[in-house]
Amino acid sequence: MISSDSIVALSSGRLPAGVAVIRISGPQSRFVVETIAGPVVKNRVAAYRKFRAPGGSVLDSGLIVFFAGPNSFTGEDIAEFHVHGGRAVVAKMLETIAGFDGVKHAEPGEFTRRAFLNGKVDLVETEALADLVNAETEAQRRFAVQNAEGMQSELYLGWRRRLIHARAMIEAEIDFADEDDVPGSVAETVWSDVRAMTDEIERHVQGFRAAEIIRDGFEVVILGAPNAGKSSLFNALARREAAIVTEEPGTTRDLLEVVLDLEGMRVRVTDTAGLRETPGRIEAIGIERARSKAGTADLLLVLEDMVDPVPIGTIPAEVPTLWIGTKVDLLQDESPALATRYDAVISTRDGAGLAELLAEIGRRAAAQIGEAGDILPSRLRHVELLNEAKSFLLAAVAGDERGQELRAEELRLAADRLGRIVGAVDVEDLLDVIFSQFCIAK
């Protein structure tokens, strides 16, 4: 699909900057380049030029690179103007380029949308590009690169090809059972492979939680009685005064969050209100939020003042928990014996135990993510479609009494759901949602 118009946008980061990259894609790209930068711009060769408006005035000077379609990101002619990254320079360049007939400012994700429509990327690779642009940690980068290179798509397309083959064999046995070149009794071989595929999909879907942790972060919630040292630990982890610390109980009443990068993994740490039995009305709301947040955590850090321990009641038994003894710097002779009651002991005053605690949090986050090379479902829509496909496969395997025709139809429906994940079939209604998540010039 070749668009009738061209799109332009700033493709680089926030201004001002040393260099800004302005990208144009579409049939007017070459004309715009030759008008602004002069003729004879070689394909895929950067050239230094003065950029001039159609009236002849100098806009700026910089590099121009032209990529002739279909061998470009979008499959169309693309050009990139590398200009000085001042706001006025970029604004004037965009105004001039958008002033050409048939050129408009790009909508969010419109470059990638054209790449998809022109067969340069599929939907899974498209989503991976969005993840790559937004990646903040090394684990997120590795995950996005793996999917952008097509490993996840190939897994789904491989399952789809197996189902299409299985359906073809079943239908061949139905329609041509008397023919010599159709192997007899293919059904058992086909259904054995379908059962194996059902198990493969189930194991793959179970990896979605690891993918969520990579993308959204490993959730750590700090709990404890008032003045147990929660906010002090929170500030120590954040390396700034993110939470107010006082000796007055009930200072923290809302949930506070900081994001850490631990060995390339995204970890979200939440400070909560102190848990006690007789809070004030507003403080009680904070305590309820704390207990609710604890129930959805990947790891709880339950802090207890080793000098003056106070019970906090029940905590979610199903959530992994580290019991942390705080204010170890205030203890003397009895500290070695007390330390055995805890998984770790710390002091935010002198930093004792903090490095070890961070290392343990990182270890647990890494264990939840698993092997970096695993292919994981990266979106909830993938999981939903995979579960639908699995349901059709289970129905097909269990449907002996319904006849081969209906079972073959279940295989078709399962293959259809796998095709929808990568955009092979019936995805028009998804496109606006997916591409709206992109920045303007991607």
mmCIF file of C-alpha atoms in Angstrom, residues 201-349:
data_model
loop_
_atom_site.group_PDB
_atom_site.id
_atom_site.type_symbol
_atom_site.label_atom_id
_atom_site.label_comp_id
_atom_site.label_asym_id
_atom_site.label_seq_id
_atom_site.Cartn_x
_atom_site.Cartn_y
_atom_site.Cartn_z
ATOM 1 C CA ILE A 201 0.593 -22.666 24.461
ATOM 2 C CA GLU A 202 -0.314 -23.202 28.111
ATOM 3 C CA ARG A 203 3.352 -23.053 29.183
ATOM 4 C CA HIS A 204 3.885 -19.959 27.046
ATOM 5 C CA VAL A 205 0.879 -18.156 28.558
ATOM 6 C CA GLN A 206 2.199 -18.873 32.049
ATOM 7 C CA GLY A 207 5.196 -16.683 31.195
ATOM 8 C CA PHE A 208 3.049 -13.565 30.913
ATOM 9 C CA ARG A 209 3.644 -12.647 34.546
ATOM 10 C CA ALA A 210 7.386 -12.549 33.888
ATOM 11 C CA ALA A 211 6.765 -10.317 30.853
ATOM 12 C CA GLU A 212 4.641 -7.986 32.998
ATOM 13 C CA ILE A 213 7.467 -7.715 35.516
ATOM 14 C CA ILE A 214 9.964 -6.891 32.771
ATOM 15 C CA ARG A 215 7.735 -4.206 31.268
ATOM 16 C CA ASP A 216 6.000 -2.765 34.355
ATOM 17 C CA GLY A 217 8.436 -3.649 37.139
ATOM 18 C CA PHE A 218 8.880 -5.988 40.102
ATOM 19 C CA GLU A 219 6.497 -4.712 42.806
ATOM 20 C CA VAL A 220 8.020 -4.278 46.279
ATOM 21 C CA VAL A 221 5.830 -2.948 49.113
ATOM 22 C CA ILE A 222 7.203 -1.749 52.453
ATOM 23 C CA LEU A 223 5.026 -2.508 55.493
ATOM 24 C CA GLY A 224 5.488 -1.912 59.199
ATOM 25 C CA ALA A 225 4.230 -0.181 62.311
ATOM 26 C CA PRO A 226 4.502 3.601 62.651
ATOM 27 C CA ASN A 227 8.120 4.713 63.120
ATOM 28 C CA ALA A 228 9.488 1.310 62.113
ATOM 29 C CA GLY A 229 11.751 3.065 59.597
ATOM 30 C CA LYS A 230 9.702 2.555 56.440
ATOM 31 C CA SER A 231 10.068 6.062 55.034
ATOM 32 C CA SER A 232 13.734 6.181 56.018
ATOM 33 C CA LEU A 233 14.349 2.983 54.056
ATOM 34 C CA PHE A 234 12.258 4.339 51.182
ATOM 35 C CA ASN A 235 14.388 7.507 51.052
ATOM 36 C CA ALA A 236 17.590 5.466 51.271
ATOM 37 C CA LEU A 237 16.529 3.338 48.315
ATOM 38 C CA ALA A 238 15.389 6.401 46.353
ATOM 39 C CA ARG A 239 18.606 8.255 47.318
ATOM 40 C CA ARG A 240 16.580 11.399 47.938
ATOM 41 C CA GLU A 241 14.054 12.793 50.406
ATOM 42 C CA ALA A 242 11.036 11.283 48.659
ATOM 43 C CA ALA A 243 9.044 10.761 51.865
ATOM 44 C CA ILE A 244 8.674 12.933 54.973
ATOM 45 C CA VAL A 245 10.380 11.389 58.004
ATOM 46 C CA THR A 246 9.351 12.490 61.527
ATOM 47 C CA GLU A 247 8.970 10.887 64.938
ATOM 48 C CA GLU A 248 5.239 11.575 64.862
ATOM 49 C CA PRO A 249 3.236 8.418 64.111
ATOM 50 C CA GLY A 250 1.014 8.505 61.030
ATOM 51 C CA THR A 251 3.124 10.926 58.969
ATOM 52 C CA THR A 252 2.847 8.760 55.840
ATOM 53 C CA ARG A 253 -0.811 8.459 54.843
ATOM 54 C CA ASP A 254 -0.718 7.833 51.104
ATOM 55 C CA LEU A 255 1.187 5.445 48.869
ATOM 56 C CA LEU A 256 4.534 6.762 47.633
ATOM 57 C CA GLU A 257 6.421 5.039 44.817
ATOM 58 C CA VAL A 258 9.955 5.129 43.483
ATOM 59 C CA VAL A 259 11.343 3.181 40.522
ATOM 60 C CA LEU A 260 14.773 1.545 40.809
ATOM 61 C CA ASP A 261 17.029 -0.050 38.214
ATOM 62 C CA LEU A 262 18.589 -3.092 39.882
ATOM 63 C CA GLU A 263 21.059 -4.910 37.646
ATOM 64 C CA GLY A 264 19.076 -3.915 34.560
ATOM 65 C CA MET A 265 15.660 -4.776 36.035
ATOM 66 C CA ARG A 266 12.848 -2.340 36.785
ATOM 67 C CA VAL A 267 11.801 -2.486 40.455
ATOM 68 C CA ARG A 268 8.937 -0.393 41.882
ATOM 69 C CA VAL A 269 9.151 0.243 45.623
ATOM 70 C CA THR A 270 6.081 1.556 47.473
ATOM 71 C CA ASP A 271 6.110 3.213 50.906
ATOM 72 C CA THR A 272 2.898 2.816 52.901
ATOM 73 C CA ALA A 273 1.174 4.140 55.993
ATOM 74 C CA GLY A 274 2.199 2.660 59.341
ATOM 75 C CA LEU A 275 -0.066 -0.206 60.416
ATOM 76 C CA ARG A 276 -1.690 0.148 63.847
ATOM 77 C CA GLU A 277 -4.966 -0.708 65.539
ATOM 78 C CA THR A 278 -6.350 2.727 66.504
ATOM 79 C CA PRO A 279 -5.630 5.195 63.707
ATOM 80 C CA GLY A 280 -7.429 8.440 62.969
ATOM 81 C CA ARG A 281 -10.069 8.580 60.244
ATOM 82 C CA ILE A 282 -7.769 9.834 57.471
ATOM 83 C CA GLU A 283 -4.889 7.633 58.582
ATOM 84 C CA ALA A 284 -7.234 4.613 58.472
ATOM 85 C CA ILE A 285 -7.739 5.222 54.751
ATOM 86 C CA GLY A 286 -3.961 5.102 54.261
ATOM 87 C CA ILE A 287 -3.738 1.853 56.226
ATOM 88 C CA GLU A 288 -6.487 0.273 54.119
ATOM 89 C CA ARG A 289 -4.613 1.282 50.974
ATOM 90 C CA ALA A 290 -1.421 -0.183 52.406
ATOM 91 C CA ARG A 291 -3.039 -3.561 53.094
ATOM 92 C CA SER A 292 -4.683 -3.568 49.667
ATOM 93 C CA LYS A 293 -1.389 -2.769 47.953
ATOM 94 C CA ALA A 294 0.356 -5.517 49.914
ATOM 95 C CA GLY A 295 -2.010 -8.099 48.464
ATOM 96 C CA THR A 296 -0.863 -7.343 44.895
ATOM 97 C CA ALA A 297 2.882 -7.133 45.586
ATOM 98 C CA ASP A 298 5.597 -9.429 44.266
ATOM 99 C CA LEU A 299 7.590 -8.994 47.486
ATOM 100 C CA LEU A 300 6.813 -7.536 50.918
ATOM 101 C CA LEU A 301 9.426 -5.903 53.105
ATOM 102 C CA VAL A 302 7.987 -6.061 56.634
ATOM 103 C CA LEU A 303 9.979 -3.715 58.840
ATOM 104 C CA GLU A 304 10.209 -4.012 62.611
ATOM 105 C CA ASP A 305 11.963 -1.628 65.004
ATOM 106 C CA MET A 306 14.491 -3.856 66.788
ATOM 107 C CA VAL A 307 14.593 -1.463 69.753
ATOM 108 C CA ASP A 308 10.815 -1.264 70.226
ATOM 109 C CA PRO A 309 9.034 -3.936 68.131
ATOM 110 C CA VAL A 310 5.288 -3.420 67.554
ATOM 111 C CA PRO A 311 2.989 -6.085 66.035
ATOM 112 C CA ILE A 312 1.138 -5.112 62.827
ATOM 113 C CA GLY A 313 -1.463 -7.870 62.582
ATOM 114 C CA THR A 314 -1.885 -10.256 59.678
ATOM 115 C CA ILE A 315 -0.204 -9.802 56.322
ATOM 116 C CA PRO A 316 -0.960 -11.641 53.038
ATOM 117 C CA ALA A 317 0.392 -15.151 53.495
ATOM 118 C CA GLU A 318 0.525 -15.809 49.747
ATOM 119 C CA VAL A 319 2.975 -12.953 49.026
ATOM 120 C CA PRO A 320 6.728 -13.641 49.459
ATOM 121 C CA THR A 321 7.992 -11.713 52.482
ATOM 122 C CA LEU A 322 11.286 -10.513 53.903
ATOM 123 C CA TRP A 323 11.273 -9.653 57.606
ATOM 124 C CA ILE A 324 13.609 -6.713 58.163
ATOM 125 C CA GLY A 325 14.981 -5.585 61.514
ATOM 126 C CA THR A 326 15.645 -1.828 61.537
ATOM 127 C CA LYS A 327 17.731 0.595 63.633
ATOM 128 C CA VAL A 328 20.433 -1.992 64.254
ATOM 129 C CA ASP A 329 22.815 0.907 64.963
ATOM 130 C CA LEU A 330 20.929 1.574 68.240
ATOM 131 C CA LEU A 331 21.521 -1.928 69.580
ATOM 132 C CA GLN A 332 24.617 -3.184 71.317
ATOM 133 C CA ASP A 333 25.232 -6.530 73.023
ATOM 134 C CA GLU A 334 21.876 -8.106 72.222
ATOM 135 C CA SER A 335 21.968 -7.385 68.474
ATOM 136 C CA PRO A 336 23.527 -10.709 67.319
ATOM 137 C CA ALA A 337 20.795 -12.726 69.024
ATOM 138 C CA LEU A 338 18.020 -10.457 67.758
ATOM 139 C CA ALA A 339 19.325 -10.584 64.220
ATOM 140 C CA THR A 340 18.486 -14.283 63.930
ATOM 141 C CA ARG A 341 14.771 -13.401 64.056
ATOM 142 C CA TYR A 342 15.010 -11.504 60.771
ATOM 143 C CA ASP A 343 15.887 -12.172 57.141
ATOM 144 C CA ALA A 344 17.993 -8.997 57.191
ATOM 145 C CA VAL A 345 18.925 -6.230 59.603
ATOM 146 C CA ILE A 346 19.590 -2.679 58.459
ATOM 147 C CA SER A 347 20.379 0.825 59.567
ATOM 148 C CA THR A 348 19.444 3.744 57.353
ATOM 149 C CA ARG A 349 21.615 6.003 59.503
#
